[in-house]
XYZ file of C-alpha atoms in Angstrom:
566
model
C 154.207 87.271 126.496
C 151.185 85.618 125.231
C 148.598 88.508 123.945
C 145.300 88.201 124.070
C 142.985 89.257 121.514
C 141.739 93.058 122.241
C 137.983 91.968 120.619
C 137.393 88.522 121.480
C 139.873 87.805 124.597
C 141.464 84.504 123.016
C 145.194 84.055 123.936
C 147.720 83.877 121.230
C 146.724 86.739 119.266
C 149.615 87.808 116.888
C 148.498 90.348 114.550
C 149.356 93.866 116.332
C 147.678 96.953 115.356
C 149.980 98.449 112.504
C 149.259 102.013 113.917
C 149.635 101.769 117.452
C 151.182 98.304 118.478
C 149.461 98.280 121.352
C 146.491 96.235 120.773
C 146.589 92.438 119.120
C 143.792 91.027 117.558
C 143.432 86.992 116.031
C 142.731 88.564 112.719
C 141.082 90.843 110.126
C 137.687 90.341 111.627
C 138.414 90.801 114.901
C 139.904 93.799 114.193
C 136.933 95.201 112.504
C 134.880 94.311 115.275
C 137.050 95.813 118.031
C 137.972 98.996 115.787
C 135.254 101.542 117.408
C 136.234 100.197 121.315
C 139.900 100.785 120.202
C 139.800 103.742 117.971
C 140.115 106.487 120.810
C 143.284 104.574 122.338
C 144.560 104.028 119.282
C 144.768 107.498 118.268
C 145.987 108.888 121.578
C 149.039 106.702 121.451
C 149.848 107.934 118.139
C 149.838 111.527 118.767
C 151.976 110.684 121.510
C 154.150 108.987 119.517
C 154.046 109.637 115.807
C 151.299 111.850 114.797
C 149.839 109.568 111.993
C 146.467 108.198 111.441
C 144.357 105.577 110.648
C 144.812 101.902 112.250
C 145.230 98.441 110.715
C 146.537 95.378 111.369
C 150.099 94.229 110.545
C 151.554 90.647 111.024
C 155.154 92.392 110.981
C 154.782 94.682 113.576
C 156.725 94.299 116.717
C 155.189 93.043 120.267
C 155.461 95.649 122.745
C 159.232 94.374 124.139
C 159.275 92.991 127.825
C 161.944 94.080 130.556
C 164.257 91.488 129.965
C 164.230 91.720 126.123
C 168.301 92.544 125.102
C 169.005 96.036 124.240
C 168.012 96.974 120.637
C 169.225 99.750 118.316
C 167.587 101.767 115.485
C 169.132 104.337 113.052
C 167.569 107.665 112.862
C 167.864 109.464 109.549
C 166.501 112.745 108.793
C 164.348 113.294 105.971
C 162.832 116.366 106.336
C 163.156 117.332 102.290
C 160.859 114.205 101.589
C 158.155 114.450 104.303
C 155.654 116.503 104.742
C 156.489 118.295 107.588
C 159.591 119.846 108.450
C 159.801 118.268 111.689
C 159.827 114.929 110.478
C 162.315 112.111 111.006
C 162.696 108.901 109.875
C 163.746 105.670 111.714
C 165.837 103.240 110.225
C 167.108 99.580 111.846
C 170.741 99.542 112.561
C 171.374 98.034 109.440
C 171.768 101.087 107.526
C 169.665 104.348 106.443
C 169.271 102.766 102.550
C 166.758 100.250 104.074
C 163.816 99.903 106.766
C 161.574 102.741 107.881
C 159.380 104.301 110.388
C 157.734 107.779 110.165
C 157.591 110.219 113.420
C 157.136 113.726 114.023
C 159.428 115.230 116.738
C 158.301 119.002 117.288
C 161.212 121.280 117.397
C 160.359 123.119 120.557
C 160.410 119.341 122.531
C 162.823 119.161 125.313
C 165.458 116.365 126.039
C 162.957 114.289 127.825
C 160.138 114.613 125.359
C 162.397 113.371 122.402
C 163.797 110.619 124.181
C 160.139 109.714 125.219
C 158.635 109.948 121.634
C 161.472 107.866 120.526
C 161.414 104.765 122.861
C 157.530 104.795 122.409
C 158.078 104.332 118.533
C 161.113 102.527 118.404
C 161.003 100.038 121.836
C 156.912 100.408 121.964
C 157.156 101.739 125.861
C 158.629 104.368 127.885
C 162.029 102.898 128.795
C 164.990 105.093 129.331
C 167.256 105.700 125.787
C 170.656 106.848 124.988
C 170.884 108.649 121.516
C 174.335 108.469 119.390
C 175.683 110.079 116.584
C 176.552 108.149 113.023
C 180.106 107.999 114.525
C 179.289 106.896 117.982
C 179.319 109.962 119.890
C 176.305 110.707 122.717
C 173.990 113.067 121.920
C 173.252 114.966 124.927
C 170.711 117.712 123.959
C 168.176 118.871 121.577
C 170.120 120.796 119.747
C 172.552 118.147 118.993
C 169.948 116.249 118.254
C 168.881 118.369 115.319
C 172.203 119.427 114.002
C 173.463 115.458 113.960
C 169.868 113.805 112.299
C 170.620 114.970 108.698
C 173.783 112.362 108.775
C 171.919 109.732 111.060
C 171.474 108.912 114.785
C 171.188 105.807 116.835
C 168.851 105.206 119.317
C 169.744 102.847 122.052
C 168.101 100.787 125.528
C 171.638 99.660 126.059
C 174.793 102.062 125.361
C 176.828 102.589 122.331
C 175.691 101.022 119.183
C 177.945 98.476 117.521
C 178.475 98.014 113.483
C 178.505 94.644 112.203
C 180.938 93.860 109.451
C 180.255 92.379 106.270
C 181.486 89.193 105.476
C 183.708 89.079 102.131
C 183.334 87.246 99.162
C 185.549 84.297 98.968
C 187.909 83.742 96.511
C 186.763 81.594 93.573
C 183.242 83.105 93.783
C 183.773 86.664 92.902
C 182.470 86.038 89.316
C 181.182 89.616 87.745
C 177.824 89.891 88.337
C 175.120 90.244 85.790
C 174.289 93.691 86.422
C 176.261 96.705 86.862
C 178.363 96.418 89.948
C 177.787 100.333 90.587
C 174.429 99.626 91.510
C 175.492 98.085 94.749
C 175.481 100.457 97.409
C 175.932 97.891 100.474
C 176.089 94.164 101.590
C 173.107 92.900 103.394
C 173.980 92.703 107.140
C 175.169 89.081 108.129
C 173.799 87.953 111.776
C 174.650 84.648 113.547
C 171.273 83.096 114.430
C 172.210 82.778 117.817
C 172.410 86.593 118.218
C 169.561 88.130 120.581
C 168.782 90.817 117.941
C 167.620 88.226 115.165
C 164.016 88.403 116.259
C 164.079 92.298 116.281
C 165.707 92.361 112.518
C 163.441 90.291 111.298
C 160.148 92.217 112.441
C 161.479 94.935 110.870
C 161.254 95.343 106.751
C 165.157 95.017 105.883
C 167.036 92.571 104.089
C 168.984 90.173 106.612
C 171.342 87.303 106.150
C 171.223 84.483 108.854
C 174.281 82.152 109.408
C 174.991 79.138 111.549
C 170.780 78.570 111.969
C 171.234 74.875 110.851
C 167.726 75.356 110.091
C 168.387 72.522 107.211
C 169.777 69.919 109.355
C 171.623 67.136 107.607
C 170.086 67.997 104.371
C 172.809 70.388 104.228
C 175.387 68.061 103.728
C 173.095 65.892 101.533
C 171.444 67.610 99.259
C 173.364 67.241 96.051
C 172.006 66.350 92.704
C 173.325 62.436 93.193
C 171.514 62.314 96.443
C 168.294 64.063 95.371
C 168.017 61.814 92.296
C 168.252 58.634 93.999
C 165.534 59.886 96.962
C 163.567 61.463 94.159
C 163.605 59.177 91.247
C 159.647 58.039 92.269
C 158.606 61.699 91.843
C 156.754 62.620 88.551
C 155.776 65.871 88.296
C 158.727 68.447 88.950
C 158.268 71.762 87.198
C 161.559 72.566 85.591
C 162.278 75.803 83.221
C 164.199 75.368 80.107
C 165.999 78.519 78.982
C 167.871 77.983 75.540
C 170.849 79.815 74.427
C 169.683 82.860 72.843
C 168.041 83.607 76.104
C 171.118 84.019 77.663
C 170.317 82.208 81.230
C 166.940 84.008 81.913
C 164.431 82.492 83.752
C 161.456 84.924 84.165
C 157.784 83.773 85.245
C 154.831 84.092 83.195
C 151.424 83.581 84.305
C 149.615 82.204 81.190
C 146.210 81.392 83.191
C 143.111 82.196 81.735
C 142.446 85.817 82.022
C 145.812 86.949 82.786
C 146.319 88.788 79.689
C 143.100 90.815 78.900
C 144.801 93.256 76.878
C 146.312 91.126 74.434
C 150.234 91.796 75.489
C 152.373 90.018 72.490
C 154.829 88.258 74.786
C 157.322 86.096 73.414
C 158.700 84.020 76.794
C 162.719 83.654 77.199
C 161.994 80.467 78.729
C 159.431 77.389 78.783
C 157.850 75.490 81.602
C 157.440 71.382 81.358
C 157.287 68.647 83.746
C 160.085 65.886 84.096
C 161.475 63.460 86.942
C 164.667 64.496 88.787
C 166.761 61.707 86.795
C 165.724 63.492 83.275
C 166.208 66.722 84.678
C 170.001 65.651 86.493
C 170.729 64.325 82.771
C 169.910 67.511 80.764
C 172.011 69.703 83.436
C 174.864 67.344 82.654
C 174.366 67.183 78.953
C 173.526 70.551 78.383
C 176.904 71.910 80.065
C 178.849 74.219 77.825
C 176.024 74.101 74.990
C 174.209 77.224 76.523
C 170.970 75.439 77.327
C 170.074 75.761 80.866
C 167.601 74.638 83.362
C 166.123 75.337 86.623
C 163.811 73.017 88.916
C 161.290 74.744 90.780
C 158.682 72.791 92.231
C 156.327 73.415 95.537
C 156.761 70.787 98.013
C 155.034 71.813 100.974
C 151.581 74.194 101.206
C 148.794 74.821 103.369
C 145.378 76.932 102.686
C 145.021 80.111 104.252
C 142.245 78.664 106.687
C 144.139 75.857 107.915
C 146.359 76.087 110.863
C 149.556 74.396 111.481
C 152.781 74.117 109.358
C 152.289 73.550 105.623
C 151.712 70.110 104.759
C 153.120 67.864 101.831
C 152.013 68.471 98.136
C 150.309 65.364 96.248
C 151.953 62.019 97.394
C 155.136 63.608 98.414
C 156.306 62.117 101.746
C 153.706 59.232 101.493
C 154.053 57.219 98.599
C 157.090 58.697 97.078
C 160.377 61.137 98.454
C 159.939 60.008 101.533
C 163.768 60.401 102.084
C 163.742 64.171 101.458
C 160.480 64.178 103.561
C 162.191 63.189 106.517
C 165.345 65.263 105.625
C 162.510 68.325 105.769
C 160.822 66.959 108.860
C 164.188 67.562 110.933
C 164.798 71.196 109.968
C 164.737 73.413 112.938
C 160.732 74.509 112.404
C 160.725 75.300 115.823
C 163.520 77.770 115.805
C 162.509 79.124 112.803
C 158.478 79.931 113.763
C 160.137 81.250 116.909
C 162.124 83.762 115.411
C 159.329 84.675 112.518
C 157.085 85.811 115.264
C 155.096 82.548 116.075
C 154.116 82.235 112.025
C 153.902 78.975 110.499
C 155.080 79.011 106.295
C 152.280 79.303 104.021
C 154.378 77.439 101.215
C 157.440 75.823 100.293
C 159.800 75.480 97.371
C 162.940 73.484 96.134
C 165.352 74.995 93.659
C 167.825 73.387 91.801
C 170.138 74.717 88.857
C 173.508 75.308 87.613
C 173.835 78.604 86.473
C 171.310 81.360 85.406
C 169.213 84.175 87.326
C 165.862 84.953 87.658
C 165.534 88.842 86.649
C 164.428 91.768 89.239
C 161.287 91.075 90.585
C 159.236 91.634 93.726
C 156.988 89.400 95.924
C 153.967 90.231 98.005
C 154.843 87.450 100.685
C 157.289 87.731 103.249
C 160.623 85.072 102.124
C 163.037 82.922 104.046
C 165.449 82.036 101.418
C 167.686 78.951 102.747
C 170.766 78.482 100.631
C 171.462 74.439 100.848
C 174.420 73.855 97.979
C 176.401 76.093 95.793
C 176.208 79.870 96.125
C 173.989 82.607 95.227
C 174.111 85.981 94.789
C 171.247 88.728 95.298
C 170.986 92.319 94.955
C 167.929 93.940 96.362
C 165.962 97.181 96.033
C 163.924 98.935 98.553
C 160.154 98.901 97.621
C 160.425 102.741 97.441
C 162.010 102.456 93.727
C 159.010 100.831 92.082
C 159.478 103.691 90.026
C 162.910 103.320 88.843
C 162.335 99.816 87.929
C 159.527 99.822 85.653
C 157.296 97.002 86.772
C 154.666 95.349 83.913
C 151.056 96.076 84.321
C 148.840 94.299 87.223
C 147.067 92.784 84.308
C 150.261 91.786 82.440
C 151.539 87.548 82.731
C 154.781 89.376 83.759
C 153.537 91.200 86.666
C 155.457 92.003 89.453
C 158.543 92.011 87.420
C 161.189 94.270 86.370
C 160.819 95.625 82.838
C 164.266 96.893 82.545
C 167.232 94.254 81.378
C 170.016 94.729 83.632
C 172.528 93.119 81.297
C 172.089 96.072 79.179
C 169.395 98.614 80.259
C 168.060 100.762 77.787
C 168.222 104.264 79.666
C 166.467 106.142 76.907
C 163.143 104.194 77.550
C 163.810 103.760 81.291
C 165.515 106.989 82.361
C 164.923 106.768 86.056
C 167.056 103.498 86.319
C 169.988 105.748 86.900
C 168.746 106.590 89.966
C 169.280 103.374 91.770
C 173.330 103.737 91.468
C 174.734 102.907 94.985
C 171.132 101.976 96.165
C 171.244 98.321 95.726
C 172.176 95.745 98.757
C 173.994 92.818 97.675
C 173.920 89.356 99.607
C 176.086 86.436 98.723
C 174.674 83.502 100.009
C 176.645 80.557 101.140
C 175.165 77.243 102.518
C 173.464 77.213 105.337
C 172.500 81.163 104.842
C 169.225 82.082 105.499
C 167.923 85.444 103.688
C 164.979 87.142 104.643
C 163.414 89.000 101.752
C 160.685 91.120 103.208
C 157.564 91.706 101.160
C 157.859 94.386 98.524
C 161.540 93.917 98.016
C 162.761 93.871 94.840
C 164.886 91.391 94.009
C 167.558 89.744 91.393
C 168.823 86.092 92.015
C 171.542 84.432 90.089
C 173.198 81.147 90.541
C 177.065 81.200 91.165
C 179.430 79.038 88.900
C 181.237 76.768 91.532
C 183.147 73.729 91.162
C 180.319 70.838 91.342
C 178.223 73.684 89.231
C 175.402 72.094 91.817
C 172.887 74.838 93.063
C 170.457 73.871 95.909
C 167.731 76.272 97.686
C 165.071 75.833 99.559
C 162.389 78.823 100.526
C 159.701 79.438 103.227
C 157.056 81.395 102.124
C 154.719 83.381 104.541
C 151.550 85.362 104.121
C 151.625 88.934 102.775
C 150.833 91.642 105.168
C 147.716 93.263 106.055
C 147.795 97.090 105.747
C 144.345 97.576 105.718
C 140.611 96.797 106.807
C 137.293 97.700 104.740
C 136.231 96.343 101.618
C 138.809 96.668 98.767
C 136.191 96.008 96.248
C 134.552 98.910 96.847
C 137.584 101.090 97.473
C 136.424 101.599 101.038
C 139.610 100.758 103.019
C 141.325 102.294 105.636
C 145.033 102.314 105.174
C 147.986 102.734 107.525
C 149.683 105.918 107.239
C 151.526 106.906 105.628
C 152.180 105.128 102.635
C 155.862 104.077 102.419
C 157.946 100.867 101.668
C 155.503 97.711 100.788
C 152.263 100.013 101.887
C 152.704 102.221 98.882
C 153.125 99.208 96.777
C 150.015 97.808 97.296
C 147.986 100.639 97.441
C 149.552 101.329 94.005
C 148.463 97.831 92.758
C 145.330 98.769 94.264
C 144.646 102.186 92.366
C 145.478 100.092 89.145
C 142.751 96.999 90.080
C 139.998 99.612 91.056
C 140.194 101.355 88.079
C 140.544 98.356 85.345
C 137.230 96.971 87.304
C 135.274 100.320 86.480
C 136.489 100.647 82.881
C 138.761 97.589 81.884
C 142.249 96.773 81.742
C 142.787 98.278 78.546
C 141.914 101.780 79.659
C 143.953 102.471 82.720
C 146.589 104.266 81.245
C 143.992 106.744 79.659
C 142.303 107.316 83.027
C 145.753 107.838 84.846
C 146.911 110.386 82.269
C 143.345 112.803 82.432
C 143.698 112.302 86.275
C 147.613 113.819 85.801
C 146.332 116.166 82.900
C 143.487 117.192 84.938
C 141.502 117.792 81.311
C 138.039 119.139 81.380
C 137.053 116.906 78.907
C 136.577 113.224 79.704
C 135.218 110.302 77.670
C 131.930 109.155 78.744
C 133.679 105.623 78.758
C 136.528 106.884 80.985
C 134.244 108.875 83.623
C 133.684 105.711 85.909
C 136.964 105.320 86.305
C 138.114 108.853 87.139
C 135.078 108.811 89.810
C 136.732 105.380 91.224
C 140.025 107.298 91.288
C 138.944 110.226 93.139
C 136.613 108.412 95.694
C 139.946 105.917 96.171
C 142.992 108.578 96.483
C 140.320 111.175 98.376
C 140.423 110.235 101.969
C 144.211 109.233 101.658
C 146.630 111.859 99.646
C 146.247 114.754 97.581
C 148.140 117.633 95.452
C 152.010 116.798 95.138
C 151.479 113.219 96.809
C 148.748 112.172 94.736
C 150.373 113.285 91.463
C 153.777 111.616 92.272
C 151.907 108.701 92.625
C 149.702 108.527 89.602
C 153.021 109.279 87.822
C 154.746 106.357 89.298
C 152.279 104.053 88.123
C 151.586 105.488 84.539
C 155.385 106.014 84.046
C 156.564 102.781 85.963
C 154.071 100.610 83.963
C 152.979 101.833 81.161
C 155.770 103.745 79.599
C 156.235 102.881 75.955
C 154.307 99.842 76.362
C 152.471 98.409 73.370
C 149.670 95.449 73.062
């Protein structure tokens, strides 16, 4: 089914209205132009389906499912204590109640038919007949049963009893201890075959997913060891390599030292440094450093495209034209058509190559959609939902380590970061084997470590997709409309905007002071902070108030600034 743009009528519109998912647009400009005409219909659909308000584009929103689409299942979980309405329930994909989420409201007086119709419209985007099952697989046949079973989880299916998927065990010999407390792990990421009809549905949901048997890497899967890459990439002279000394214990943190990125003058002692070298030099250093504590991790962009460009990403610099031609041909032979189809006909914006032997990237999140391909060796990843933002204490937006957790997972300081304890049992672990694809949705925290193997070589390749659009309007002025409710990555992006707008009004060094005044509701406000508080009220006022507002400000203040010194 090819959708036409609601505003201009051109075919191939891939951005669904993030509120009703019924209208499609070419992009933000078309949505803005057609909003007045679409608004009445959007709200009418919303009132029928979910009772929320707003209207924004989302490139990850599902398209309306055609009648021939395979049956899908979604897990429902009651969250009455945490949502504003006691009749609110939260919809989760069938990979588990700890993962993706959609909110809707069902009135207590609703009939069985009304409940099923509301669920069908929100879950499947149409009015198909559905069956409802308890978390144990027993069919739910009445409203009384529905509300009785909701707290422990419900499954909505269009095809029959839902099926649980087994988790693949870690192979013997690769079960080394992780670089984090094992009690953080509550579940394993679902592993699903690339040909399973549910792949596309689950990739549209904001949940981690391991896809096996995709053959995306083609013949590179058996070729890309260090010897082959040295031979084929010896003529490339611009690889960036992170060098981690023994005292850093294998950490490969990211630092942005570009001009203007540290306006507050934070004192930073990097745990690694970045240098440029050819692949043969990188391999030689890796071999000579074995057992001596120094570690090296190559991270380099091979393909990239600008946001305004159409089509797939293109080779960077001379790569594929005057150098690295064999590896470029390997990449050309990837299953790009399959990847484009399952990713909602989107093209990646950037692709990177990663090579190392051991070490890890500390916990962080990215605003982009990430498809991470394991080519050689093994990696272990633990992921946390965006809602755990406040438990992971990220650095401020204007810090060179923005989007990274301040907590040392090796030895967490629970006195400085007390909410980190709340993460026990909340992590989702994935062990990546050669050929596995891991979908890391926007905003999901992830801690990635290379696992020792007989040859010690670990090669990965990823596909970055543009971040989602959750609002329309003028962000610089704070005059925007957000999709409601603010959960998942939407809430993370909203929190970042709060910080950036206050910083724009009073300066980055005074953001924490403004947030503290807003929480204390002090009648006496220093003149230099007045504009920051006014900007905060203008931005937050139309979206939230009361306890919800206080909690959001507290998450930013404690999460980003607690105990931080310049």
